[in-house]
PDB file of C-alpha atoms and ligand atoms in Angstrom:
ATOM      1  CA  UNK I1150       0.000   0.000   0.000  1.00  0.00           C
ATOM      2  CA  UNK I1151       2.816   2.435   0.723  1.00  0.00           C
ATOM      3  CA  UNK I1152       6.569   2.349  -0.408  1.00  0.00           C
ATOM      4  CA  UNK I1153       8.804   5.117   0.705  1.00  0.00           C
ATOM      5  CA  UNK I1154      11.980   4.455  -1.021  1.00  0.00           C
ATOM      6  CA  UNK I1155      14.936   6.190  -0.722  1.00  0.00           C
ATOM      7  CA  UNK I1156      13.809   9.550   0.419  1.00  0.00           C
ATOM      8  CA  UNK I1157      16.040  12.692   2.102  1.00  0.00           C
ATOM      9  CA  UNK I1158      14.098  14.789   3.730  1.00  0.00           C
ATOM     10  CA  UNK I1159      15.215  18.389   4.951  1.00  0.00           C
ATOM     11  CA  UNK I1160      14.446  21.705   6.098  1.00  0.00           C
ATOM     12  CA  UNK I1161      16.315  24.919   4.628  1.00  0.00           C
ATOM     13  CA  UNK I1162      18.795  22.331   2.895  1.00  0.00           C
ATOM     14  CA  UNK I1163      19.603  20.690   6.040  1.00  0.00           C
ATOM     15  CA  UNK I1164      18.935  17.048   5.851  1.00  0.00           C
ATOM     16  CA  UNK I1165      16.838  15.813   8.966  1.00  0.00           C
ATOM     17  CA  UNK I1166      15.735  12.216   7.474  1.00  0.00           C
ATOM     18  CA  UNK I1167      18.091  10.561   5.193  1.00  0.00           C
ATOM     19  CA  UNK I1168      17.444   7.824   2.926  1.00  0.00           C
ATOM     20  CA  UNK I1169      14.252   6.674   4.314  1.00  0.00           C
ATOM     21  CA  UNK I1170      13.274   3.255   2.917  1.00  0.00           C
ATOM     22  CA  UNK I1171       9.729   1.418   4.330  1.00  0.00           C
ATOM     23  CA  UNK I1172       7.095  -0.766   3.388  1.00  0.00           C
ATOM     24  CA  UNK I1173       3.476  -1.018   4.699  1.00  0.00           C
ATOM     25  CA  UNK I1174       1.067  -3.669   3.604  1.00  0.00           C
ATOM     26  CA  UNK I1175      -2.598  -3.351   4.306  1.00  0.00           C
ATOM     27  CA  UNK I1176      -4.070  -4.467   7.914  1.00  0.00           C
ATOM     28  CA  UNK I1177      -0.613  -3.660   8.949  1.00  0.00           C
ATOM     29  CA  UNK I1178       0.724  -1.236  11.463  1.00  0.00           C
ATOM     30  CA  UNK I1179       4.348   0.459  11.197  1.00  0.00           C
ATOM     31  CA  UNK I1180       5.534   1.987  14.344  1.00  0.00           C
ATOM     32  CA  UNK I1181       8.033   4.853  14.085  1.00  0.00           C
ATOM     33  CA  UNK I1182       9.906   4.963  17.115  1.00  0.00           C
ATOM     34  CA  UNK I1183      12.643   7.626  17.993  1.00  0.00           C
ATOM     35  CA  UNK I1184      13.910  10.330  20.581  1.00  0.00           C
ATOM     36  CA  UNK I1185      12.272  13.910  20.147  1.00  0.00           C
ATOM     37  CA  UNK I1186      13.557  15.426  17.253  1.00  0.00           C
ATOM     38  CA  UNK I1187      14.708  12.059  15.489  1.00  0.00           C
ATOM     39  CA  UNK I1188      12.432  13.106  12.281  1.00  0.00           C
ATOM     40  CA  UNK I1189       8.753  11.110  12.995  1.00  0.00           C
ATOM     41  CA  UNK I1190       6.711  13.788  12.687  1.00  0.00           C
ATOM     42  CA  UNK I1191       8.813  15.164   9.486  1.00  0.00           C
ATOM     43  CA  UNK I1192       8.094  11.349   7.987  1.00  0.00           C
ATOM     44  CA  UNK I1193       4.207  11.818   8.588  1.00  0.00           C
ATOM     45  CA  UNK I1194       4.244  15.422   7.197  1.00  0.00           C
ATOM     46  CA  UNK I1195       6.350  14.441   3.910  1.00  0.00           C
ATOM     47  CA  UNK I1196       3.386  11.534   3.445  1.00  0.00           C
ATOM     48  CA  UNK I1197       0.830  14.131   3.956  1.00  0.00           C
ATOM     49  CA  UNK I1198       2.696  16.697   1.363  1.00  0.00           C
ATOM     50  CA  UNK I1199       2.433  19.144   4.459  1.00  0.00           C
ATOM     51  CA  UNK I1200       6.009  20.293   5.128  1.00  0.00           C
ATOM     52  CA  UNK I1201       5.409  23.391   4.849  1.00  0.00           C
ATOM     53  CA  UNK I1202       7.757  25.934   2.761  1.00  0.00           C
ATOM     54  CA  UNK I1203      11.100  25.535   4.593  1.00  0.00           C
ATOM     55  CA  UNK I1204      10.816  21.363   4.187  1.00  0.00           C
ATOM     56  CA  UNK I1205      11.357  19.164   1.257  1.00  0.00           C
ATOM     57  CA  UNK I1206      11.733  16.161  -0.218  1.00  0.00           C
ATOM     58  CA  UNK I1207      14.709  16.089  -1.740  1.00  0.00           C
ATOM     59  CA  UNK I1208      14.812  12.616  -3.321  1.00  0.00           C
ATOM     60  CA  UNK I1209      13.201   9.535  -3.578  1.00  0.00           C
ATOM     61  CA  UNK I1210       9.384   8.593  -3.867  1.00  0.00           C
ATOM     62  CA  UNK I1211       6.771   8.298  -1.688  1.00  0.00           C
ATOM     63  CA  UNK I1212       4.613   5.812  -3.141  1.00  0.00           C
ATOM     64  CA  UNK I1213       0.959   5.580  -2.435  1.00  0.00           C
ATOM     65  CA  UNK I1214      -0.788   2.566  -3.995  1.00  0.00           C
ATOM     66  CA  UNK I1215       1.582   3.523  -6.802  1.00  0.00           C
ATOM     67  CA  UNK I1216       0.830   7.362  -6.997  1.00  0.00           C
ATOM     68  CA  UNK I1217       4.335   8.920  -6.404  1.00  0.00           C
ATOM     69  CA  UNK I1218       3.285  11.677  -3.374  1.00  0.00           C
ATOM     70  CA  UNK I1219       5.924  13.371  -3.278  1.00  0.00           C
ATOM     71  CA  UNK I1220       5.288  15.142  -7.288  1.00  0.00           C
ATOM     72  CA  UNK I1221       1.455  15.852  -6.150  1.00  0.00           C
ATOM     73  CA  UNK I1222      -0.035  19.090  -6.362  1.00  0.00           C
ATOM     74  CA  UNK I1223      -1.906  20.975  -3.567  1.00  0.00           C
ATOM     75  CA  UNK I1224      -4.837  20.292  -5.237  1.00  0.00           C
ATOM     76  CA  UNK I1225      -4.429  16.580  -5.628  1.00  0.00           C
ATOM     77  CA  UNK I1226      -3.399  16.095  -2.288  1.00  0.00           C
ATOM     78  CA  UNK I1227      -6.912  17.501  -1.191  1.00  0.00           C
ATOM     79  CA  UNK I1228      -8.566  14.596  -3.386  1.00  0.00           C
ATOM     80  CA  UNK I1229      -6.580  12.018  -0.741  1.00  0.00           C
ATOM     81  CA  UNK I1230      -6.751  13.493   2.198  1.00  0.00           C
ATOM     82  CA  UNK I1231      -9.520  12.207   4.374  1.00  0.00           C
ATOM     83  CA  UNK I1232     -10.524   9.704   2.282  1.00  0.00           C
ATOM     84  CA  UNK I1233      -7.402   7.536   1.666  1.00  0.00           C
ATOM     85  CA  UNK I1234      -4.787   8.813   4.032  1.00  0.00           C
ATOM     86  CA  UNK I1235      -6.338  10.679   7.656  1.00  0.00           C
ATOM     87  CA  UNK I1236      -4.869  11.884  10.386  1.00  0.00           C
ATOM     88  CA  UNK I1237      -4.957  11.388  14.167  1.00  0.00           C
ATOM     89  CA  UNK I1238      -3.175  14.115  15.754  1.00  0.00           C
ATOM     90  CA  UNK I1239      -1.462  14.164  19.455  1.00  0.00           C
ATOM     91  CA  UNK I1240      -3.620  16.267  21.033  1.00  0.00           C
ATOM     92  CA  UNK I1241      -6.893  16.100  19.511  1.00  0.00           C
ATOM     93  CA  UNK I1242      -8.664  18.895  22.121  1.00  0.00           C
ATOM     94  CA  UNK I1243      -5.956  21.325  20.615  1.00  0.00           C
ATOM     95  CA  UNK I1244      -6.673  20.136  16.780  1.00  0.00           C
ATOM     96  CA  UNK I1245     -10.569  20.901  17.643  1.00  0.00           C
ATOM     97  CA  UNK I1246     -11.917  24.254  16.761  1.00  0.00           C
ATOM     98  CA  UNK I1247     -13.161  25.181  20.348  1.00  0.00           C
ATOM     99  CA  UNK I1248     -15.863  27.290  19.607  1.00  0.00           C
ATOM    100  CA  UNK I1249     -17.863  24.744  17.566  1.00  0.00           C
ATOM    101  CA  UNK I1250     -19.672  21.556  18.527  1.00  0.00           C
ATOM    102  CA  UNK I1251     -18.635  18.289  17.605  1.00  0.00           C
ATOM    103  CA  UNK I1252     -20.995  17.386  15.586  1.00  0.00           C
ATOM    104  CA  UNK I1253     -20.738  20.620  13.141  1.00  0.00           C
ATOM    105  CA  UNK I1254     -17.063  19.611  12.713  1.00  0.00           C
ATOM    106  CA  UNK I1255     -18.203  16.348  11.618  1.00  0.00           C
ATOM    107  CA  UNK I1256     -20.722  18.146   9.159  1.00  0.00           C
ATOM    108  CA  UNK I1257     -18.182  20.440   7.607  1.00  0.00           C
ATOM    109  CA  UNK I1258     -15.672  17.318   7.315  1.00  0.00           C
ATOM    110  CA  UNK I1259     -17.671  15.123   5.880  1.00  0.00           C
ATOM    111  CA  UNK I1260     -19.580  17.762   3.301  1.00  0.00           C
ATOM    112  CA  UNK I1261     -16.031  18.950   2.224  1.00  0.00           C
ATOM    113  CA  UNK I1262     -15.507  15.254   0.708  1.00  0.00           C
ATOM    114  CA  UNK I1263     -18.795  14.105   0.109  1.00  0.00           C
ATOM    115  CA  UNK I1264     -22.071  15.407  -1.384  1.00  0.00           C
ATOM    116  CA  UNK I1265     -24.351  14.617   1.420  1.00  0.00           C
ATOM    117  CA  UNK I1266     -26.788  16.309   3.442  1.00  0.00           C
ATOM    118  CA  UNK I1267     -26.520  18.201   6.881  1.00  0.00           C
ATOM    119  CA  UNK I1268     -28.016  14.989   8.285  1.00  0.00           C
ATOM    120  CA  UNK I1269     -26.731  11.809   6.575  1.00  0.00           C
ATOM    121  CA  UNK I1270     -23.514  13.707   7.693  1.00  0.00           C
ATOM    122  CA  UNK I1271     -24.891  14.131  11.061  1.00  0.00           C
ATOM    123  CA  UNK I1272     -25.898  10.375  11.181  1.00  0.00           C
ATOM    124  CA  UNK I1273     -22.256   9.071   9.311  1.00  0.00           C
ATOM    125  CA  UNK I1274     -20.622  11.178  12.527  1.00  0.00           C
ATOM    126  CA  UNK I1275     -22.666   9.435  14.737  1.00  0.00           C
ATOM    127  CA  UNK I1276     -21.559   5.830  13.199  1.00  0.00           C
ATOM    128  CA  UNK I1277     -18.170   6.566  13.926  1.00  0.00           C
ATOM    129  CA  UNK I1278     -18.540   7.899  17.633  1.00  0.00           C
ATOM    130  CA  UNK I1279     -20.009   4.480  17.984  1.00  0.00           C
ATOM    131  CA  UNK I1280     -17.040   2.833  15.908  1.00  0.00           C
ATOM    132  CA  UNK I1281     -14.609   4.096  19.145  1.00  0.00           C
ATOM    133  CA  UNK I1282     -17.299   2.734  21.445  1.00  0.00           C
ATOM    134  CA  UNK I1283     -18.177   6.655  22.470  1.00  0.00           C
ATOM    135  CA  UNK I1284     -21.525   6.073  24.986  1.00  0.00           C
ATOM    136  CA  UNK I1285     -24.225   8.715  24.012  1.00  0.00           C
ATOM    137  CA  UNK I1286     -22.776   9.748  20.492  1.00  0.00           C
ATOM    138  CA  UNK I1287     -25.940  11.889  20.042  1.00  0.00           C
ATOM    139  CA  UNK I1288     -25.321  13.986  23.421  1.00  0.00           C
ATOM    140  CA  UNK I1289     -21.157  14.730  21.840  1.00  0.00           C
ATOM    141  CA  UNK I1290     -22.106  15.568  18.834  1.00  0.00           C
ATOM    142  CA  UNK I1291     -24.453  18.942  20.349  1.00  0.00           C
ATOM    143  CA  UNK I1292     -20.955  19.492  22.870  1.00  0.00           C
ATOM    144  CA  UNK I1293     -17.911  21.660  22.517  1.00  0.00           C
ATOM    145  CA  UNK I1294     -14.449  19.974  22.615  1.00  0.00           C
ATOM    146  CA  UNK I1295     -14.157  22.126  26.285  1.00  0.00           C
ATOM    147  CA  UNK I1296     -17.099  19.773  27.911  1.00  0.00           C
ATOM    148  CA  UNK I1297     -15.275  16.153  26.842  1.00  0.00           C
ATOM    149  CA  UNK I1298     -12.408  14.967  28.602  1.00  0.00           C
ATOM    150  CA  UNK I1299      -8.754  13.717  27.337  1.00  0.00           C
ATOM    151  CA  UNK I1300      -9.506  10.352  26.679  1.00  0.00           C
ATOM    152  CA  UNK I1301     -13.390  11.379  25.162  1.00  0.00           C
ATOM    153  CA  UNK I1302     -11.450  14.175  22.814  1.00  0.00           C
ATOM    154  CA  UNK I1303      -8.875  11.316  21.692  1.00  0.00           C
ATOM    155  CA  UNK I1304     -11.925   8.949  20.838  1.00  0.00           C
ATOM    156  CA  UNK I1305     -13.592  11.987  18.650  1.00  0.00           C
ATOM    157  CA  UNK I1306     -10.257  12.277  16.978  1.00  0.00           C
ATOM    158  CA  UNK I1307     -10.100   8.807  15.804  1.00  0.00           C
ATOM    159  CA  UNK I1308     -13.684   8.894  14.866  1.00  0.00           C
ATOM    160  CA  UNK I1309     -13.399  12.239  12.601  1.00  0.00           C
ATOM    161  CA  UNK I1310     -10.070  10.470  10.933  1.00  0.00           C
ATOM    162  CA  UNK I1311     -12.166   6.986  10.785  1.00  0.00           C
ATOM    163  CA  UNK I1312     -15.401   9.250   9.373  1.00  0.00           C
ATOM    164  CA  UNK I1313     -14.592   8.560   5.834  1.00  0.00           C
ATOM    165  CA  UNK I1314     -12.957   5.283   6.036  1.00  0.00           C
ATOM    166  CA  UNK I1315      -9.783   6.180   4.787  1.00  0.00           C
ATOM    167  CA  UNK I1316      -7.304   3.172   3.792  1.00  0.00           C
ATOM    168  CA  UNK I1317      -4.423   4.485   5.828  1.00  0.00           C
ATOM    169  CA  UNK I1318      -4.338   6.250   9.009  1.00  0.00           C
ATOM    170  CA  UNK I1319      -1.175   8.390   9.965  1.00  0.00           C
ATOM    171  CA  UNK I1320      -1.251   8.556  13.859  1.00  0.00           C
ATOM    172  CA  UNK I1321       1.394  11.063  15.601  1.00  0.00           C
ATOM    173  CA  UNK I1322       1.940  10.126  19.156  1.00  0.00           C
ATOM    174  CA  UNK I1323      -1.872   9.761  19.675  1.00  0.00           C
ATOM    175  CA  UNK I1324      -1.760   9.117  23.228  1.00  0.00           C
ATOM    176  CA  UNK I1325       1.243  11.122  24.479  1.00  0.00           C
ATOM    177  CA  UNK I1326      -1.448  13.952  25.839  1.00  0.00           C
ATOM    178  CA  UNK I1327      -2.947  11.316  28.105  1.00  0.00           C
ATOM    179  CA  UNK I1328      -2.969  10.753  31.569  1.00  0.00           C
ATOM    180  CA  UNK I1329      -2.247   6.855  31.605  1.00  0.00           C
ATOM    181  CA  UNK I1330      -5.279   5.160  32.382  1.00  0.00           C
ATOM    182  CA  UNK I1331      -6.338   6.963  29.185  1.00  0.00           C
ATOM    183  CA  UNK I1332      -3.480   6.241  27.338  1.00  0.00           C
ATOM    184  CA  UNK I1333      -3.733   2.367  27.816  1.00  0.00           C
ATOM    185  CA  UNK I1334      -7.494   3.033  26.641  1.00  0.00           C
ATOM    186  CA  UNK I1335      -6.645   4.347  23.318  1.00  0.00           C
ATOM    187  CA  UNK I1336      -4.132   1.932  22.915  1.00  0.00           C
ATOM    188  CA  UNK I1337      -6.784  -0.973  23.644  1.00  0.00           C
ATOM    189  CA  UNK I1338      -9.094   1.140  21.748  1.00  0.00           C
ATOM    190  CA  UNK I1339      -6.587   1.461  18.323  1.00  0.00           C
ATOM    191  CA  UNK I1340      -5.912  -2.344  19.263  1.00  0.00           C
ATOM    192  CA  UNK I1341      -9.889  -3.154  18.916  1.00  0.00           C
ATOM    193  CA  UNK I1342     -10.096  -1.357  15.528  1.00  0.00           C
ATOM    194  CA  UNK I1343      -7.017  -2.720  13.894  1.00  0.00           C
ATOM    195  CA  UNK I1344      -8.707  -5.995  14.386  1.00  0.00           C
ATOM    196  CA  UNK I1345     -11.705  -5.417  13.709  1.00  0.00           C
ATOM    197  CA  UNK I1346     -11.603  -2.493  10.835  1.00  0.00           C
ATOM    198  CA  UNK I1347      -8.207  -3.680   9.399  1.00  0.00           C
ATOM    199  CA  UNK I1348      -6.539  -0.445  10.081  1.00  0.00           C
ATOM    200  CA  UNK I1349      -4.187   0.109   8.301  1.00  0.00           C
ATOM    201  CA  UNK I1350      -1.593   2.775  10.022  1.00  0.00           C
ATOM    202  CA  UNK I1351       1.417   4.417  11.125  1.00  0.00           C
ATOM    203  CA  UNK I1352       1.843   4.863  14.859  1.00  0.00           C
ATOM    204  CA  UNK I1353       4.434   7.525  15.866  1.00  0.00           C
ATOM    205  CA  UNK I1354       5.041   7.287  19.263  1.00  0.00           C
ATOM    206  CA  UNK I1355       8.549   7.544  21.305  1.00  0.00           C
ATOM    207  CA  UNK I1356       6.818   4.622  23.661  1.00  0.00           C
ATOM    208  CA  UNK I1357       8.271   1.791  22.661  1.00  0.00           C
ATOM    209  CA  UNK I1358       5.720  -0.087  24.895  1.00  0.00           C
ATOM    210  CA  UNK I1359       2.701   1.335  23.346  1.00  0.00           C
ATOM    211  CA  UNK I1360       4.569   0.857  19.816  1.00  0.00           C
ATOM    212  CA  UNK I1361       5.294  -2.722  20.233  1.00  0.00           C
ATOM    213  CA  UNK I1362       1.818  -4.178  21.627  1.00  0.00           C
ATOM    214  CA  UNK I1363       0.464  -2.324  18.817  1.00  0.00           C
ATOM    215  CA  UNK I1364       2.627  -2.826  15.829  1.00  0.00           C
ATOM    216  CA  UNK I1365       3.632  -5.809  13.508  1.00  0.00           C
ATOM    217  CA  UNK I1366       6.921  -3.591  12.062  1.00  0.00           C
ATOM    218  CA  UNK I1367       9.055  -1.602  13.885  1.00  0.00           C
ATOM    219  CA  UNK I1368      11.010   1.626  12.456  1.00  0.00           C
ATOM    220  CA  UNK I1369      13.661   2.939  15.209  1.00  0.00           C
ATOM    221  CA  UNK I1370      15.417   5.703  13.960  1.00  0.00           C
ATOM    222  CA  UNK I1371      18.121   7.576  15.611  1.00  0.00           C
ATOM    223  CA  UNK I1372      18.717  11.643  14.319  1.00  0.00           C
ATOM    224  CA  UNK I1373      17.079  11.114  11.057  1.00  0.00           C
ATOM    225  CA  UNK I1374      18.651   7.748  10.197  1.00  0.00           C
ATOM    226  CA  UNK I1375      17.205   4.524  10.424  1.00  0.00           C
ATOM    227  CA  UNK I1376      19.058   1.823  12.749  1.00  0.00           C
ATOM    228  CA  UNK I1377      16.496  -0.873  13.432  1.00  0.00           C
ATOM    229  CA  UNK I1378      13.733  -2.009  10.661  1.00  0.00           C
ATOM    230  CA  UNK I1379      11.670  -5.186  10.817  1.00  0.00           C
ATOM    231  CA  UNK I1380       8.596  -7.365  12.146  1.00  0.00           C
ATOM    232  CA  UNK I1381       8.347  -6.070  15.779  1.00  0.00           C
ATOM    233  CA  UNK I1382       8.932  -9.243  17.909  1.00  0.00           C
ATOM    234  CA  UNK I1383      12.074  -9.702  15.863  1.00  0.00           C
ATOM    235  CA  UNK I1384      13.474  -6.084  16.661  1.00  0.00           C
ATOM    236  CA  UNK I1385      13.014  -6.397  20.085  1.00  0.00           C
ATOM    237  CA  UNK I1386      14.321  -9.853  20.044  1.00  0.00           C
ATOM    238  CA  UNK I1387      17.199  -8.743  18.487  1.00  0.00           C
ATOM    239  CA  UNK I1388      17.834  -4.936  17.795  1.00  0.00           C
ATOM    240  CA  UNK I1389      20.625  -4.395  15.655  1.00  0.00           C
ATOM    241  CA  UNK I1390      21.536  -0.944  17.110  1.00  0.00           C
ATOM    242  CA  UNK I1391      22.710  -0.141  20.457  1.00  0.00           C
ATOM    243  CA  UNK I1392      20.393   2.897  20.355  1.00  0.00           C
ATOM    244  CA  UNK I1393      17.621   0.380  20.121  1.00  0.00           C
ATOM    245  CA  UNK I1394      19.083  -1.622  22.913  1.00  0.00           C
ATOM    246  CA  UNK I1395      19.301   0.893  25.413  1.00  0.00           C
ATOM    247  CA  UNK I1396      15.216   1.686  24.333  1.00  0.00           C
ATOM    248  CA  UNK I1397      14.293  -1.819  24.976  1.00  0.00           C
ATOM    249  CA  UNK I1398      16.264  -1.989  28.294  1.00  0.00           C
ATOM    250  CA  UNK I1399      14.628   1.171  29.286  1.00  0.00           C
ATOM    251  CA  UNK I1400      11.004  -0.184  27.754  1.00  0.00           C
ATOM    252  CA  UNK I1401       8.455   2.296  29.822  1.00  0.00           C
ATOM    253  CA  UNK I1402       5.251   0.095  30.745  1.00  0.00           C
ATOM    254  CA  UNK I1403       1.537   0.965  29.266  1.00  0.00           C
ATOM    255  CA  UNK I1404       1.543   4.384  31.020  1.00  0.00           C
ATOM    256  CA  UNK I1405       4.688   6.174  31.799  1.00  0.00           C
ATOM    257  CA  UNK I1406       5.970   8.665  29.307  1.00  0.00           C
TER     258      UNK I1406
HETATM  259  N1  ATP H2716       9.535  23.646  10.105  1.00  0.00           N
HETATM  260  C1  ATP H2716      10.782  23.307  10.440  1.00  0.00           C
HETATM  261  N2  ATP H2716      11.840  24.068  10.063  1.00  0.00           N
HETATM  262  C2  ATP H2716      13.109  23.713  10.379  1.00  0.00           C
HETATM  263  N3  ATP H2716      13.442  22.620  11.072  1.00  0.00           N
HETATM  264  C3  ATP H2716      12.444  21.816  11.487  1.00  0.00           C
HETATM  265  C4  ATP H2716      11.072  22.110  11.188  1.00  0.00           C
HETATM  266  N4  ATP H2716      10.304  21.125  11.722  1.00  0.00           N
HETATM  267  C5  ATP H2716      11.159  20.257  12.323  1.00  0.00           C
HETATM  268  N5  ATP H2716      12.452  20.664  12.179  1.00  0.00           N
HETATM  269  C6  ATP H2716      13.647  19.949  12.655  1.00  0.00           C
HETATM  270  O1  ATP H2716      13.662  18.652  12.084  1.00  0.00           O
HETATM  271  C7  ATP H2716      14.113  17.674  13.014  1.00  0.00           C
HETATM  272  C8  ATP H2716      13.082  16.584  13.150  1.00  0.00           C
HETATM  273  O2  ATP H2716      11.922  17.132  13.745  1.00  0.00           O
HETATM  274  P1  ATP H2716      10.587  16.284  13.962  1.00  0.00           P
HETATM  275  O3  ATP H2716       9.541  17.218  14.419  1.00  0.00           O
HETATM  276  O4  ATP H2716      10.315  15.470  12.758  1.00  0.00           O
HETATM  277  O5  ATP H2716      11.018  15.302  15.157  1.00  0.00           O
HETATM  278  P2  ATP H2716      10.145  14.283  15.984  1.00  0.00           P
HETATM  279  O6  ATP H2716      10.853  12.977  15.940  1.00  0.00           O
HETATM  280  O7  ATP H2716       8.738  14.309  15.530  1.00  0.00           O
HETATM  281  O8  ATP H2716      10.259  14.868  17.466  1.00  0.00           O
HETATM  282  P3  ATP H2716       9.180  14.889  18.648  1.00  0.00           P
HETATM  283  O9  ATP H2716       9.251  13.524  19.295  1.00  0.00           O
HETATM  284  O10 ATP H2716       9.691  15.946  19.562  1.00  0.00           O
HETATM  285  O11 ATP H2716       7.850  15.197  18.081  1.00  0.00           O
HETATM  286  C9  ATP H2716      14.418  18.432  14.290  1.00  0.00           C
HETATM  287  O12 ATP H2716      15.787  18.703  14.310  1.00  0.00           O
HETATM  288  C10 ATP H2716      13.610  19.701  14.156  1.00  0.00           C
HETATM  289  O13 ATP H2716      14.234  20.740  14.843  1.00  0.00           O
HETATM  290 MG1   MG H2717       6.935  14.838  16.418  1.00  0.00          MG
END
């Protein structure tokens, strides 16, 4: 489903990934694990086209059920977003506007992709408040992102990137923000749906814990460089890089960090 081969990655000609090569099958779930400033987020932004004007790609492909990403325009990048490749962002109270209900933000979402009415939308934003096992969907979608709490605004966040069943789901440390009895949650909860909607995703997380119970590949990478690559019980079994050693000997549990 995705190929990144080969690619450099930098900001004002400094290089801050460097040649970048993964592969994600569908069902599957890559986690990107690294130290703060290691590149993850860069990774999801380059996938998304969203680097903004200082960032580029300076070589290799990004390759998106064939489509090369990296030579889209603006405009075709609009026609994916959502719909094949969604977000999940960290802090999905922050990535809320707060002075609009929930369920209006599900409205404008799903009318900006598909030509629906105010309430099939209201009722497809509904399905997928039940999808992350939300209690009382109706009541959230009349609330403001103020009245939910961490773990409620994390569910909502999954369920406007689920909304228009997109094949791949780029998830950037989506349970850092949470206190850790909601943090194992989500992680149950992005467990659940993996199973039982195939998810198909990238998890960017610098808990190794919360990567490994969740992932079947593992991507460590160390100041932009990759150093340990492979099917997840085999990386921890055997990391090749001492960087990746020290993470597993330090391995937080379900709930620290
Ligand atoms: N817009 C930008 N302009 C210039 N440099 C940037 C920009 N965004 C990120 N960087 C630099 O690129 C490198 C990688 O940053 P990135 O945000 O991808 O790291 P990260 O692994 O996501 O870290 P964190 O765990 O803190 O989120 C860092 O050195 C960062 O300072
Ligand atoms: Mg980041």
């Amino acid at each position: 489903m995705l190929d990144v081969k080969d690619i450099t990655i930098s900001y004002q000609k400094r290089p801050v990934v460097q040649s970048l090569n993964f592969h994600l099958d569908q069902g599957q779930v890559l986690g990107l694990v690294g130290e703060s400033g290691s590149g993850k987020s860069t990774i999801i932004k380059a996938i998304l086209g969203i680097l903004g004007r200082s960032g580029q790609v300076d070589k290799g492909q990004i390759l998106y059920q064939g489509t090369n990403l990296t030579t889209l325009s603006e405009r075709d990048y609009r026609k994916i977003y959502g719909k094949e490749i969604a977000m999940v962002f960290q802090d999905a109270k922050a990535s809320l506007n707060p002075i609009r209900t929930i369920g209006s933000q599900f409205i404008e979402y799903l009318k900006s992709h598909e030509k629906i009415s105010d309430q099939e939308a209201r009722s497809q934003g509904i399905q997928a408040l039940k999808m992350v096992e939300l209690k009382d969907p109706e009541e959230i979608m009349d609330q403001y992102p103020s009245s939910l709490s961490g773990g409620m605004a994390q569910r909502v966040g999954i369920a406007l990137a689920l909304a228009l069943k997109p094949k791949l789901i780029l998830a950037d440390e989506p349970t850092s923000a949470l206190d850790v009895t909601n943090q194992a949650q989500i992680v149950f909860e992005l467990e659940r749906l993996k199973k039982k909607e195939k998810l198909t995703m990238i998890l960017v997380t610098h808990n190794l814990a919360v990567a490994s119970y969740l992932s079947d590949q593992l991507l460590v990478l160390e100041k932009g460089k990759v150093v340990d690559y492979g099917p997840c019980q085999e990386v921890l079994k055997n990391p090749k890089s001492s960087y990746t050693k020290g993470l597993i000997q330090n391995i937080p549990s379900l709930g620290e960090g």
